Short mmCIF file of C-alpha atoms in Angstrom, two decimals:
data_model
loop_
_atom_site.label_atom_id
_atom_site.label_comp_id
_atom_site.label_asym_id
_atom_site.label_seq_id
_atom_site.Cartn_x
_atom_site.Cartn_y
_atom_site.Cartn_z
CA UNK A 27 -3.88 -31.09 20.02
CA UNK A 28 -0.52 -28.85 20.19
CA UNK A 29 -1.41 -25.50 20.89
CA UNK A 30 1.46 -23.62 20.79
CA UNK A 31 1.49 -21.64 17.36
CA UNK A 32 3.94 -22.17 14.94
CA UNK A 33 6.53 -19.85 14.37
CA UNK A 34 6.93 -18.63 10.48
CA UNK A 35 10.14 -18.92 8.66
CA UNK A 36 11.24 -15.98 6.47
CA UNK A 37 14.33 -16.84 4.26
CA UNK A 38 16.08 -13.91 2.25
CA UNK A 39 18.09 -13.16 -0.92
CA UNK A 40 21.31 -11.87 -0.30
CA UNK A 41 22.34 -9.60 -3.48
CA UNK A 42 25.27 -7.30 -2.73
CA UNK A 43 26.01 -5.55 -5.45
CA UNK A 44 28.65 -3.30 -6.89
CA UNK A 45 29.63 -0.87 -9.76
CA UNK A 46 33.26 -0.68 -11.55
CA UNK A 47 34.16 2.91 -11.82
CA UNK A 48 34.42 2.13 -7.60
CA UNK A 49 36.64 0.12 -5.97
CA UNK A 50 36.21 -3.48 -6.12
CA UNK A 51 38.43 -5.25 -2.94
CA UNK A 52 36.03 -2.68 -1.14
CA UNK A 53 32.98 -4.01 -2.44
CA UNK A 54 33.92 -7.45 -1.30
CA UNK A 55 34.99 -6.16 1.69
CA UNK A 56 31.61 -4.79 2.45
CA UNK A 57 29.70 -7.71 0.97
CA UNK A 58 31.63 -10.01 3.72
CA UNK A 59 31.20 -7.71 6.65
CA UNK A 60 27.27 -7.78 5.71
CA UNK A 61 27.01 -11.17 5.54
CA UNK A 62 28.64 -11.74 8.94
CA UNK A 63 26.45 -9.37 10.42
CA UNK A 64 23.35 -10.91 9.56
CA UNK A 65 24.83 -14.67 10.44
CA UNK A 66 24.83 -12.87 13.91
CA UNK A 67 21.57 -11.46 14.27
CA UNK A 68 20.08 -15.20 13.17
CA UNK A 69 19.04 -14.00 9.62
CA UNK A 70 18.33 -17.06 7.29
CA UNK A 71 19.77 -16.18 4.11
CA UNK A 72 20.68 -17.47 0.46
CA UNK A 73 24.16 -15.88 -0.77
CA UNK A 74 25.04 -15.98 -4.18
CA UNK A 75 28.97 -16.23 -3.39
CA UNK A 76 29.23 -18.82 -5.96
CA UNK A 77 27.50 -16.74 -8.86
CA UNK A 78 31.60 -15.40 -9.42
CA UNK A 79 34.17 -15.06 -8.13
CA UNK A 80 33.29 -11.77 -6.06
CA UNK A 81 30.10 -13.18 -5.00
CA UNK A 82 28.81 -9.66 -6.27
CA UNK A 83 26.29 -8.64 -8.69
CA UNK A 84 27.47 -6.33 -11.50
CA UNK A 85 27.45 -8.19 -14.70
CA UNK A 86 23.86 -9.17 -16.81
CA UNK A 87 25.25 -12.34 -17.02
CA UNK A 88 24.87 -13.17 -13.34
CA UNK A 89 20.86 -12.02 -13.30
CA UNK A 90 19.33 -15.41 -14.59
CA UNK A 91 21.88 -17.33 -12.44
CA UNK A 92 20.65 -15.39 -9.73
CA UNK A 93 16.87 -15.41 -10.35
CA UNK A 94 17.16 -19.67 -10.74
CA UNK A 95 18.86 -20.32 -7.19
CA UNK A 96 16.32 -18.03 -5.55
CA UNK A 97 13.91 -19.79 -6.77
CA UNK A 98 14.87 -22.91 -6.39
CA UNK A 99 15.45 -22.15 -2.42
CA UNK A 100 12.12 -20.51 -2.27
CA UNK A 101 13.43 -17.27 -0.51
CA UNK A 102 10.75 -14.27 0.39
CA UNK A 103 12.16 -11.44 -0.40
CA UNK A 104 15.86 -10.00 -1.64
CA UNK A 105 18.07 -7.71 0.03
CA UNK A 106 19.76 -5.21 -2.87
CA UNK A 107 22.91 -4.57 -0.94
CA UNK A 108 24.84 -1.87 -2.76
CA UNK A 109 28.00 -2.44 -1.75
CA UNK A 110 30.00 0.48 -3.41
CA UNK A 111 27.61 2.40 -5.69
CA UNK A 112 25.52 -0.58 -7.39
CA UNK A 113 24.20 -1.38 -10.86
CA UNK A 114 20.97 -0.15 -10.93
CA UNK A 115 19.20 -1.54 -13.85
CA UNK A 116 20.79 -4.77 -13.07
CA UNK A 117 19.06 -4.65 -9.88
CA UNK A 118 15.77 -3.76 -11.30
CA UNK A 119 15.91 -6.28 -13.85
CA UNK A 120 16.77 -9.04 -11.09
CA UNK A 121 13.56 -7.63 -8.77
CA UNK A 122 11.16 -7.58 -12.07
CA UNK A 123 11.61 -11.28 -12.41
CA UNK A 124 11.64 -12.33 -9.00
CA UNK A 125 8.50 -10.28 -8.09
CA UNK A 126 9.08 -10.80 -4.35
CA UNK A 127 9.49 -8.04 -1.72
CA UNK A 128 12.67 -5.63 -2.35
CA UNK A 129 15.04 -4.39 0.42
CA UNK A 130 16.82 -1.42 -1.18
CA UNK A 131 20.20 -0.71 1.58
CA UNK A 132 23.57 0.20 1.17
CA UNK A 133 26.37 0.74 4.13
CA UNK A 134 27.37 4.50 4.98
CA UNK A 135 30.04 5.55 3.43
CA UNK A 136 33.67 6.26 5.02
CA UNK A 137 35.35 9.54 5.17
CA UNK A 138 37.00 10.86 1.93
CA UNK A 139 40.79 9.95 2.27
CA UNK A 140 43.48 12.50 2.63
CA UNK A 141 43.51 13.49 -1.07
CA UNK A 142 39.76 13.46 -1.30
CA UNK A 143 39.15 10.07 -3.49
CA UNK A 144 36.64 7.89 -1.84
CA UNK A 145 36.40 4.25 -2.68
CA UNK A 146 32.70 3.36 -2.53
CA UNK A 147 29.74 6.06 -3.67
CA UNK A 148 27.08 4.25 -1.95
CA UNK A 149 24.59 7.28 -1.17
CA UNK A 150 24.58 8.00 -4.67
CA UNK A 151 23.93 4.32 -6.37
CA UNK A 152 20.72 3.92 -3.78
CA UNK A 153 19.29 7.01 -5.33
CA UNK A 154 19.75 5.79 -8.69
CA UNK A 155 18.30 2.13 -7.89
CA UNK A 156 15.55 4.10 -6.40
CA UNK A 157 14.48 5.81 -9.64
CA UNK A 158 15.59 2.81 -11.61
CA UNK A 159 12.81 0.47 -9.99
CA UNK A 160 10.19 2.87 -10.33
CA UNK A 161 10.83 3.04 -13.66
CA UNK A 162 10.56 -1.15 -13.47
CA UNK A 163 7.15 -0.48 -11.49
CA UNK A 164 9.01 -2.60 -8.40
CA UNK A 165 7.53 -1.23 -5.59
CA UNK A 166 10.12 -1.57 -2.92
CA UNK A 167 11.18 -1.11 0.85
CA UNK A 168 14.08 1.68 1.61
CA UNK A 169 16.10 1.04 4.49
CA UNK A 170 18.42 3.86 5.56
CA UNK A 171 21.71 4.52 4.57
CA UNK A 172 23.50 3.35 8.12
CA UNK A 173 26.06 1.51 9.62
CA UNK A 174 26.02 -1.86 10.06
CA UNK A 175 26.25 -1.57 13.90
CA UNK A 176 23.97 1.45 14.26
CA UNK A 177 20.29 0.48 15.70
CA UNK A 178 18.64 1.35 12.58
CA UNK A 179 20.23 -1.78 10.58
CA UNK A 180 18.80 -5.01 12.90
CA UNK A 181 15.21 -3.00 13.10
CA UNK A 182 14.77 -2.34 9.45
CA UNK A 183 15.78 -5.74 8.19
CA UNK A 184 13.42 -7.40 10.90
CA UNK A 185 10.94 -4.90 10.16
CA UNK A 186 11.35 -6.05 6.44
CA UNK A 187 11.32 -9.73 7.38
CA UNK A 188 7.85 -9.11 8.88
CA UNK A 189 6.62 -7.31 5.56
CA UNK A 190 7.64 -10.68 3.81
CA UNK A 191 5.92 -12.25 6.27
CA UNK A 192 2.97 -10.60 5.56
CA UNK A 193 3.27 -11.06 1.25
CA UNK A 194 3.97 -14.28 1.72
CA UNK A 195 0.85 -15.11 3.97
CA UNK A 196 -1.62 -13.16 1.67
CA UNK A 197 -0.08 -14.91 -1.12
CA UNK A 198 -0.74 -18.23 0.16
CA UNK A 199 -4.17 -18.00 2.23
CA UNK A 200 -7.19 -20.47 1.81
CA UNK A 201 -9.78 -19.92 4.35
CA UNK A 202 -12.32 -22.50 5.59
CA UNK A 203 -15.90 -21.18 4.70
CA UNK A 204 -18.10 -22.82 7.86
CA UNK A 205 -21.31 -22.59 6.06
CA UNK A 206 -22.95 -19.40 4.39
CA UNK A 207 -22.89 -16.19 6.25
CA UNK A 208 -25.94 -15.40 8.60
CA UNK A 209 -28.29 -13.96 6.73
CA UNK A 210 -28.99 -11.05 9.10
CA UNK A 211 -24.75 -10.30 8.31
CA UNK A 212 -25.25 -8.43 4.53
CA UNK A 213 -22.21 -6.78 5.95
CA UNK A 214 -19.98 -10.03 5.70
CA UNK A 215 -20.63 -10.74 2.07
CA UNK A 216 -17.24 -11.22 -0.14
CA UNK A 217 -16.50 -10.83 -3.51
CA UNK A 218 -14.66 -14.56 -3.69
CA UNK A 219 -14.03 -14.17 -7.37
CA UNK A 220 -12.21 -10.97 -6.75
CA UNK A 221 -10.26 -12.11 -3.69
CA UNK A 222 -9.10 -14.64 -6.14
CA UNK A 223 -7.67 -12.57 -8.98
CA UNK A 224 -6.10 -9.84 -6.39
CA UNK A 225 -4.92 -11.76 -4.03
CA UNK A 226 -4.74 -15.52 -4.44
CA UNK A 227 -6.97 -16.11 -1.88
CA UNK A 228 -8.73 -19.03 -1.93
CA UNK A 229 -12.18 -20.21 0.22
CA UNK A 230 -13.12 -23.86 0.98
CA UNK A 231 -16.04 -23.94 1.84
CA UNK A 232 -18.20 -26.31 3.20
CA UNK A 233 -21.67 -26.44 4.31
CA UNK A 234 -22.84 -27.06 8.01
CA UNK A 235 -23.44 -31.14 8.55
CA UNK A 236 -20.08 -31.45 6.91
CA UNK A 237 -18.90 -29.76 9.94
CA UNK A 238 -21.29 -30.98 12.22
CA UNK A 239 -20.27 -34.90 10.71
CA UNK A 240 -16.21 -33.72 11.33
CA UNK A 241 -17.04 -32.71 15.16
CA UNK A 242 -18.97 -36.69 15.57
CA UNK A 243 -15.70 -38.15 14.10
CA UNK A 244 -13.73 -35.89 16.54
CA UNK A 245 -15.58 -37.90 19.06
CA UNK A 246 -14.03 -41.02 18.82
CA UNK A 247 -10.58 -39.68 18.57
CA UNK A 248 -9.72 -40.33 22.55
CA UNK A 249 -6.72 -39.22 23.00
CA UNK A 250 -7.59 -35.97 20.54
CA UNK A 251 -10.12 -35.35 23.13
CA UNK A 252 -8.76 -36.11 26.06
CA UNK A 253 -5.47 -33.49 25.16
CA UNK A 254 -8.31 -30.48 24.13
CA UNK A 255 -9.72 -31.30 27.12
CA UNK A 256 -6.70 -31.21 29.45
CA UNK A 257 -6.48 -27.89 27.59
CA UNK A 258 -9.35 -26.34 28.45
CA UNK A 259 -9.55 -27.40 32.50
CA UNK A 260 -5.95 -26.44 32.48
CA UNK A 261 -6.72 -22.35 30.86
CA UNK A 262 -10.42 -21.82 31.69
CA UNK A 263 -12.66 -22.07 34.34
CA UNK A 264 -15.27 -24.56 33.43
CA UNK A 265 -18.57 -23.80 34.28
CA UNK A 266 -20.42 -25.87 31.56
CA UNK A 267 -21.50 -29.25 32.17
CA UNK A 268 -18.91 -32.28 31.36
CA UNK A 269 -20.91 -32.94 28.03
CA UNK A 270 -20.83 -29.26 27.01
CA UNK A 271 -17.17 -29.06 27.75
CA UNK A 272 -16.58 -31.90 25.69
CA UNK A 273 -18.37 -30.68 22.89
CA UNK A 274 -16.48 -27.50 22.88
CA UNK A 275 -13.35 -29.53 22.62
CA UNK A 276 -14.83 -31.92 19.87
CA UNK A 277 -16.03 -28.87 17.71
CA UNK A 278 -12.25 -27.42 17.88
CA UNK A 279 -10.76 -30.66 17.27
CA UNK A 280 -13.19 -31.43 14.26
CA UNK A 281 -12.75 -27.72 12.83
CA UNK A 282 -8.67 -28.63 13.13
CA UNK A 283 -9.08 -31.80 10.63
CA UNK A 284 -10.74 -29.64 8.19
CA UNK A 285 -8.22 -27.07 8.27
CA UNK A 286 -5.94 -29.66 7.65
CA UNK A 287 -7.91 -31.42 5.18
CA UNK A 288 -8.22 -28.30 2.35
CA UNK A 289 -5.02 -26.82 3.22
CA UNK A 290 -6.12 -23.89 4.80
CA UNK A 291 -4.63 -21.38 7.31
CA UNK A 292 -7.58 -19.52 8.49
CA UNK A 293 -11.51 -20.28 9.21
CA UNK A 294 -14.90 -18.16 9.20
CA UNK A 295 -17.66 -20.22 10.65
CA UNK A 296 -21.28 -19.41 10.92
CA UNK A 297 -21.46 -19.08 15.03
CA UNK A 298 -25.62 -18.57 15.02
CA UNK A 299 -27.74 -19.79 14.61
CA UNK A 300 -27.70 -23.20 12.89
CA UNK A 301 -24.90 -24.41 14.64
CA UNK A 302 -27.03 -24.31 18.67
CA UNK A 303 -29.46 -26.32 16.93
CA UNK A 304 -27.24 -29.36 15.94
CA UNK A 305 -24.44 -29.13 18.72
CA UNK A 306 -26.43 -26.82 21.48
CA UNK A 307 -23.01 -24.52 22.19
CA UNK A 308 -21.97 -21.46 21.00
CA UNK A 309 -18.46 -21.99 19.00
CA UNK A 310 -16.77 -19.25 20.73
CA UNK A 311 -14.67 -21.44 23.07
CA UNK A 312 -13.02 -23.56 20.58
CA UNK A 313 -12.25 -20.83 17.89
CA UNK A 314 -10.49 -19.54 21.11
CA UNK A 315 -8.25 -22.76 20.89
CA UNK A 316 -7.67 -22.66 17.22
CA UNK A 317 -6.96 -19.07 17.75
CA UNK A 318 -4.39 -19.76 20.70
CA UNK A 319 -2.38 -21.82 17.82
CA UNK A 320 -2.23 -18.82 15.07
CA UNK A 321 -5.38 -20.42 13.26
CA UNK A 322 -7.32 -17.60 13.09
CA UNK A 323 -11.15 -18.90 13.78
CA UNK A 324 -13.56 -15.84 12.89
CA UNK A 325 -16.86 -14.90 13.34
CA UNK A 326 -20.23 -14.32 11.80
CA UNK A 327 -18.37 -15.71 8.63
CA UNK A 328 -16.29 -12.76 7.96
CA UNK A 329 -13.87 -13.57 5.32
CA UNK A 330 -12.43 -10.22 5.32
CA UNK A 331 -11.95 -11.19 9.15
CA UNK A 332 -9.95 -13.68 8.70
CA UNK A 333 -7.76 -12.07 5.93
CA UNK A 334 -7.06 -9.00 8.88
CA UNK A 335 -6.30 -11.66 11.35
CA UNK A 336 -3.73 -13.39 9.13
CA UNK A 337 -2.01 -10.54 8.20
CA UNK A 338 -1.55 -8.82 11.81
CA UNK A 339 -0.51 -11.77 12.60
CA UNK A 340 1.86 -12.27 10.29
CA UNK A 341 3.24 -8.59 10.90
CA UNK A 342 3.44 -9.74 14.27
CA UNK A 343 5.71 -12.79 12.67
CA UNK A 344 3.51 -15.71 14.99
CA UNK A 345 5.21 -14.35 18.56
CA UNK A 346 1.76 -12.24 19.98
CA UNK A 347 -1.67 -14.04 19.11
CA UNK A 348 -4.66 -11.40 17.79
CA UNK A 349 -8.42 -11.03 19.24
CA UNK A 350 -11.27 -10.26 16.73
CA UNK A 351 -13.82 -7.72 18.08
CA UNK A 352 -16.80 -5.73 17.48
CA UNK A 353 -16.50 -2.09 18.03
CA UNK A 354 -19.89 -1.94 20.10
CA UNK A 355 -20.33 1.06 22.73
CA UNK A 356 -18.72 4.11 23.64
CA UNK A 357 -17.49 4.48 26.94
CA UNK A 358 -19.74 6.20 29.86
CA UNK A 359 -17.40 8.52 31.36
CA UNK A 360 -14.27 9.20 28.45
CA UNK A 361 -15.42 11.01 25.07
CA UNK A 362 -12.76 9.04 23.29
CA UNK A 363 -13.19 5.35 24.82
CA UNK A 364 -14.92 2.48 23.55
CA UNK A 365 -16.00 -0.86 24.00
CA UNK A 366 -14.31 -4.06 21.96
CA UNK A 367 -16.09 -7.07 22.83
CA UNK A 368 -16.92 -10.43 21.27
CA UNK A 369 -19.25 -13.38 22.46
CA UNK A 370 -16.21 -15.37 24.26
CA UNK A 371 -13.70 -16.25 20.90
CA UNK A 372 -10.33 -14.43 22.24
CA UNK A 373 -6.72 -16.81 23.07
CA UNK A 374 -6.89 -17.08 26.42
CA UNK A 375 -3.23 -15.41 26.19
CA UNK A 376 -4.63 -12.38 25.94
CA UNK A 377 -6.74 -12.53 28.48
CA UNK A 378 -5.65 -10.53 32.01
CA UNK A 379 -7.84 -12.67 34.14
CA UNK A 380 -8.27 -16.53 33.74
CA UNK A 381 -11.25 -17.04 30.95
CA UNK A 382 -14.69 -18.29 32.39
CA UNK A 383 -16.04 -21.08 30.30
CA UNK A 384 -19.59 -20.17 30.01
CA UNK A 385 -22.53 -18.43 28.42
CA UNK A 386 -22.46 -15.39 26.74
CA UNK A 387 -24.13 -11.88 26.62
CA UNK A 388 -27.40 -11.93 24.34
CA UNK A 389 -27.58 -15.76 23.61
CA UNK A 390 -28.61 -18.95 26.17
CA UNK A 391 -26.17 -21.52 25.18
CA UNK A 392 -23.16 -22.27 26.72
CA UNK A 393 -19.63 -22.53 25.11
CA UNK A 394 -18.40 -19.25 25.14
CA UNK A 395 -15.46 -17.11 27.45
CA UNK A 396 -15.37 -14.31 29.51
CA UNK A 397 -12.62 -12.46 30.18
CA UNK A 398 -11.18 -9.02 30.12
CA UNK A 399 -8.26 -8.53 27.85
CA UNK A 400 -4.92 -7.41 29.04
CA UNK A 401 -4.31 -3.43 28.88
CA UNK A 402 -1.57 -1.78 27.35
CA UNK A 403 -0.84 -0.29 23.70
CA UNK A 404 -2.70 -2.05 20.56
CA UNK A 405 -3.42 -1.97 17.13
CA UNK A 406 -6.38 -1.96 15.41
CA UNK A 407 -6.89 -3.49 12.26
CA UNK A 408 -9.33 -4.30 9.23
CA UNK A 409 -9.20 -4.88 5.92
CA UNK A 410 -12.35 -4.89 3.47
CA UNK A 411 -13.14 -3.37 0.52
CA UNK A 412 -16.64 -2.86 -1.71
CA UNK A 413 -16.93 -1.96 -5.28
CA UNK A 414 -13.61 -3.18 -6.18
CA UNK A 415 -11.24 -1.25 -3.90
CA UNK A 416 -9.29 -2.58 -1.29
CA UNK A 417 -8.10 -0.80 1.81
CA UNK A 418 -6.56 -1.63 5.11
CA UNK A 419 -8.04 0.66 8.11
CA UNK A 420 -4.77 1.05 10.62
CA UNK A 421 -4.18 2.44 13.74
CA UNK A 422 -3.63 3.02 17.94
CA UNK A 423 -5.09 2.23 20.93
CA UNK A 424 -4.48 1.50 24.44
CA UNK A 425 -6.43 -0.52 27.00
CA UNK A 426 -8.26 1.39 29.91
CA UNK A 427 -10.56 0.60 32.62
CA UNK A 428 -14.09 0.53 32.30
CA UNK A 429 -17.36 -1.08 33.81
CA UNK A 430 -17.15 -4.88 33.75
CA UNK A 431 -18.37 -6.40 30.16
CA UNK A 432 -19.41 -10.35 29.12
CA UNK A 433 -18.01 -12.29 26.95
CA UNK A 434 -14.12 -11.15 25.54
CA UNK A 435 -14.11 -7.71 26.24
CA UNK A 436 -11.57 -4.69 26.50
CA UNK A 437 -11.89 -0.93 26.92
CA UNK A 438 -10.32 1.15 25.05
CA UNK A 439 -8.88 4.79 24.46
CA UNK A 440 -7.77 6.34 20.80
CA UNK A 441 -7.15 9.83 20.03
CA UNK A 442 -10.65 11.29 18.27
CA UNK A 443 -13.24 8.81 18.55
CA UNK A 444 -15.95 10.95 16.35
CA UNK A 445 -13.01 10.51 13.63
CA UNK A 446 -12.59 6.62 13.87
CA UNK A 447 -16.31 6.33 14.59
CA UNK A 448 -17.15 8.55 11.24
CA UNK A 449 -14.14 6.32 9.22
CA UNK A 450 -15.85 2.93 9.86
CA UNK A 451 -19.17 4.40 9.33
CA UNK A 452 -18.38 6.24 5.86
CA UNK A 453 -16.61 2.98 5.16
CA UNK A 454 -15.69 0.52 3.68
CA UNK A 455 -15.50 -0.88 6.83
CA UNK A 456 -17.87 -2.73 9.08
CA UNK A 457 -18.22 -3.20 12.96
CA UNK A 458 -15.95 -6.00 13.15
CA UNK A 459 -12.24 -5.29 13.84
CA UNK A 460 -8.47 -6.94 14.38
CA UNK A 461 -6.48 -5.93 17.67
CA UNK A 462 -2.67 -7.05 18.74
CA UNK A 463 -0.70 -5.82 21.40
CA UNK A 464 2.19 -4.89 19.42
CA UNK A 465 2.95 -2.05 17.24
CA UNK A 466 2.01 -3.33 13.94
CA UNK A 467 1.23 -0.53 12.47
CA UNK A 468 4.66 0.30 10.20
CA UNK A 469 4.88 -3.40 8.58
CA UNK A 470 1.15 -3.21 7.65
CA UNK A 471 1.88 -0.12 6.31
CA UNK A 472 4.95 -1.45 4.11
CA UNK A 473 3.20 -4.35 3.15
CA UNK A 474 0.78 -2.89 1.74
CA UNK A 475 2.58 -1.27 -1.36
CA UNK A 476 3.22 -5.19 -2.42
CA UNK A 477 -0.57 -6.46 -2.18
CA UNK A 478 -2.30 -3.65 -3.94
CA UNK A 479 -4.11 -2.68 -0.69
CA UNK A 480 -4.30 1.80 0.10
CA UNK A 481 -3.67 1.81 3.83
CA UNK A 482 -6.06 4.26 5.49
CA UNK A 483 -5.15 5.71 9.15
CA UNK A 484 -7.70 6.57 11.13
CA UNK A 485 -5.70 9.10 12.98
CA UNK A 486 -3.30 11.36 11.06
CA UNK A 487 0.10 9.26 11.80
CA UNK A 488 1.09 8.18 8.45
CA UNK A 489 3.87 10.92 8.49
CA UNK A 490 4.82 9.31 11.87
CA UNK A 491 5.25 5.87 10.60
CA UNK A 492 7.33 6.96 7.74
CA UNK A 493 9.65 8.45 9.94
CA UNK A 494 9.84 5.06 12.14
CA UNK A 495 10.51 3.29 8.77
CA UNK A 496 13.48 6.09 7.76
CA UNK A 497 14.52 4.96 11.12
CA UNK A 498 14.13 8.50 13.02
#
C-alpha cells in the first residue's frame, strides 16, 4: 500500500481579453507577458491562442469556440484576463456557460503618456465585468489590480487554484458509508437526498460483514499485508500483539479495495461497537493510514465529517494531511484553551511524538494511537447543516501545552472560547471538528460563494480575510 497522498492537479482557462476603442498591439502585448508569467510559476493552463489571430477574446463569435476547447480539456476554472479594458458581457456570457470558478484580473495600468492618452483602461473594464457578472448571477473571485511581478499576483492565482481545488472536490465526492451510524450518534444523521441535489455528493454505502468479508480477503493478499505492515512498525510503536497488528493492517487494506471499488474519495465507518465484536480492534489505527494518503477515514459515521475533511484538504491542495477531532474539555489553567482529541485516528504526520499503537481512552480493545499533535497555528473546520441550510464553521487556533491526553490529542488556544463554545452549541454544528496546520481559512472562505455554503466565523475575522484576499 503507497502511502504517500496524491497530489491534485488544477488546470486553468486562460481568457485574456480585450476591448477596441483601446489599443490592440497592447492587448497582445499584455496577453503574452501573462502567459509567460504563469509558464514560470508552473501554472497548467489551456490558451486559446488559436481561437484568432490575437489569441484574445473580444468578438461573440469566439465564445462557443471557447466554451468547446475548455471543455473538451476539462479545465477547473477560467482566468478573465482583461488585457486593455475587456468585453464585459462577452465575459459573462463565456462564465454562464462554463459554470466553473471565475478569476476576474487585469494588469495595472502604465502611466498616461506625455500628451495624456493611455493605451489600455484596465481599472475601468474590471469594474464593468464586475457588475456585468452579477447581473449573469456568476459568482466570482476578484484578484487585485497589480503587476505581474508584484507579490500579490503568484498568491492570488494559487490562492484561486486552491478554491478550484476545493469546487472541484465537492463536485466530485462519493463517500463510503461503513455501516449505519451508531445509534447513540442522532447527531451524525445526513440528509443523503439533499447532499445529492446541492452538492453532487454521493454515499456508497455498505453494511458491516461486507466490510468485515473485504478485511478476510485483505488477508490473503501477502504482499498487501506485508507493505501495511512494514508501515506500521516503521511509524508507530507497536504495542499490540502480532495478530492485532495485523488486523489493523488488514482492516486498512480491506477499507482501501472498497474505496476503490465504488469510486469513492472519502469514508465514514461505524468505529463502535459492532465492529470489536467481529474483528476485536478499534479502527482508529488504520483510518490513520488511509488518512496519511489524503483518504479521509472518519468517525462515528459522520458524513458531514468527511465532506469537512475533503474540502480542507483540498484548500490545503493535498501538501498538509488533516486530523478529525472532538472538541471535548476546556483547559484547567487557560479560560480560552481546549482539548481536541480523538480515540487514536490522526496521520501519524501530524503527530509531534512517534504514535503508540495501542488502546484507547474509554474502550478495552486495542488498535488505536496515541500521540500528541504537533503545535503551531491551525484551522478549524466543519461543515453541517439541519433544516436545509448549509454552513461552513471557520476559524484559528494554535497549539499549546497542556496535561498529557490518550488517544490523538492536542491543546489548544482561540481567542473567546465562551463565543466558539456558544457557536457550536447554538449550532448547526456538532462536537466533531476538522483541523490543518495551514491557514485555510481565505480559500474556504472563497469557495464557498461557488457551493452554496454561508461561511460562519467563529471569531469576528471575516473583514480580515477579505483584506488577505484584496491582497493587503
Amino acid at each position: 500500500m503507497n502511502v504517500t497522498a496524491a497530489k491534485p492537479h488544477i488546470k486553468l482557462g486562460f481568457v485574456p481579453t480585450r476591448r477596441s476603442i483601446f489599443s490592440a498591439p497592447d492587448a497582445i502585448k499584455y496577453r503574452g507577458l501573462t502567459a509567460d508569467r504563469m509558464r514560470e510559476l508552473g501554472i497548467d493552463f489551456v490558451d486559446i491562442d488559436d481561437i484568432n489571430d490575437e489569441g484574445l477574446l473580444f468578438d461573440d463569435s469566439h465564445v462557443q469556440p471557447i466554451v468547446e476547447k475548455f471543455q473538451a480539456a476539462g479545465v477547473d476554472g477560467i482566468m478573465l484576463m482583461h488585457a486593455n479594458f475587456g468585453t464585459e458581457y462577452l465575459c459573462a456570457r463565456l462564465a454562464r456557460q462554463l459554470g466553473l470558478p471565475v478569476l476576474l484580473w487585469g494588469p495595472r495600468d502604465e502611466r498616461p503618456e506625455a500628451d495624456g492618452t493611455r493605451l489600455r483602461d484596465t481599472q475601468c473594464g474590471l469594474f464593468a465585468t464586475g457588475k456585468v457578472l452579477r447581473r449573469f448571477q456568476v459568482p466570482f473571485t476578484y484578484m487585485t489590480n497589480c503587476r505581474l511581478t508584484d507579490p500579490e499576483f503568484e498568491r492570488g492565482l494559487r490562492d484561486f487554484l486552491a478554491v478550484c481545488n476545493v469546487v472541484k472536490t465537492m463536485r466530485n465526492t462519493r463517500i463510503l458509508q461503513m455501516s449505519t451510524r451508531p445509534f447513540d450518534f442522532w447527531t451524525t444523521m445526513v440528509n443523503e437526498g439533499e447532499l445529492l441535489e446541492r452538492f453532487n455528493i454521493q454515499l456508497a454505502p455498505v453494511p458491516m460483514t461486507e466490510l468485515i468479508q473485504a478485511v478476510r480477503d485483505a488477508r490473503t493478499d501477502e504482499a498487501g499485508m506485508a507493505e501495511t505492515l512494514a508501515y506500521i512498525r516503521e511509524h508507530m510503536k507497536v504495542e499490540t500483539t502480532d495478530d492485532e497488528a495485523q488486523t489493523v493492517a488488514a482492516l486498512a487494506n480491506g477499507m482501501k479495495a472498497l474505496i476503490d471499488k465504488y469510486g469513492c474519495n472519502a469514508g465514514a465507518i461505524q468505529c463502535w461497537n459492532a465492529l470489536q465484536a467481529e474483528l476485536g480492534i478499534m479502527p482508529c489505527g488504520a483510518n490513520a493510514i488511509l488518512n496519511e494518503m489524503g483518504i479521509p477515514i472518519v468517525c462515528e459515521t459522520d458524513i458531514h465529517g468527511a465532506i469537512t475533511s475533503l474540502m480542507v484538504e483540498a484548500a490545503g491542495m493535498g501538501e498538509t494531511r488533516s486530523f478529525f477531532a472532538d472538541w471535548t474539555v476546556r483547559h484547567p489553567d487557560n479560560e480560552n484553551g481546549e482539548l481536541l482529541q480523538h480515540c487514536g485516528p490522526w496521520p501519524c504526520s501530524v503527530a509531534c511524538e512517534t504514535p503508540r499503537l495501542t488502546v484507547p481512552l474509554a474502550f478495552d480493545y486495542p488498535g488505536a494511537l496515541t500521540a500528541e499533535a504537533r503545535h503551531g497555528d491551525i484551522s478549524l473546520v466543519r461543515f453541517d447543516g439541519d433544516n436545509g441550510e448549509y454552513s461552513l464553521l471557520l476559524g484559528r487556533a494554535k497549539g499549546i501545552d497542556g496535561p498529557k491526553g490518550m488517544g490523538t490529542y492536542l491543546w489548544i488556544e482561540v481567542e473567546n472560547l465562551k463565543r466558539l463554545e456558544a457557536k457550536i452549541v447554538e449550532g448547526p454544528y456538532i462536537h466533531h471538528v476538522v483541523g490543518i496546520h495551514r491557514d485555510v481559512v481565505p480559500v474556504l472562505y472563497e469557495a464557498c460563494k461557488y457551493l452554496g455554503i454561508q461561511p460562519d466565523f467563529y471569531d469576528p475575522i471575516e473583514e480580515d480575510v477579505k483584506a488577505y484576499l484584496r491582497g493587503e
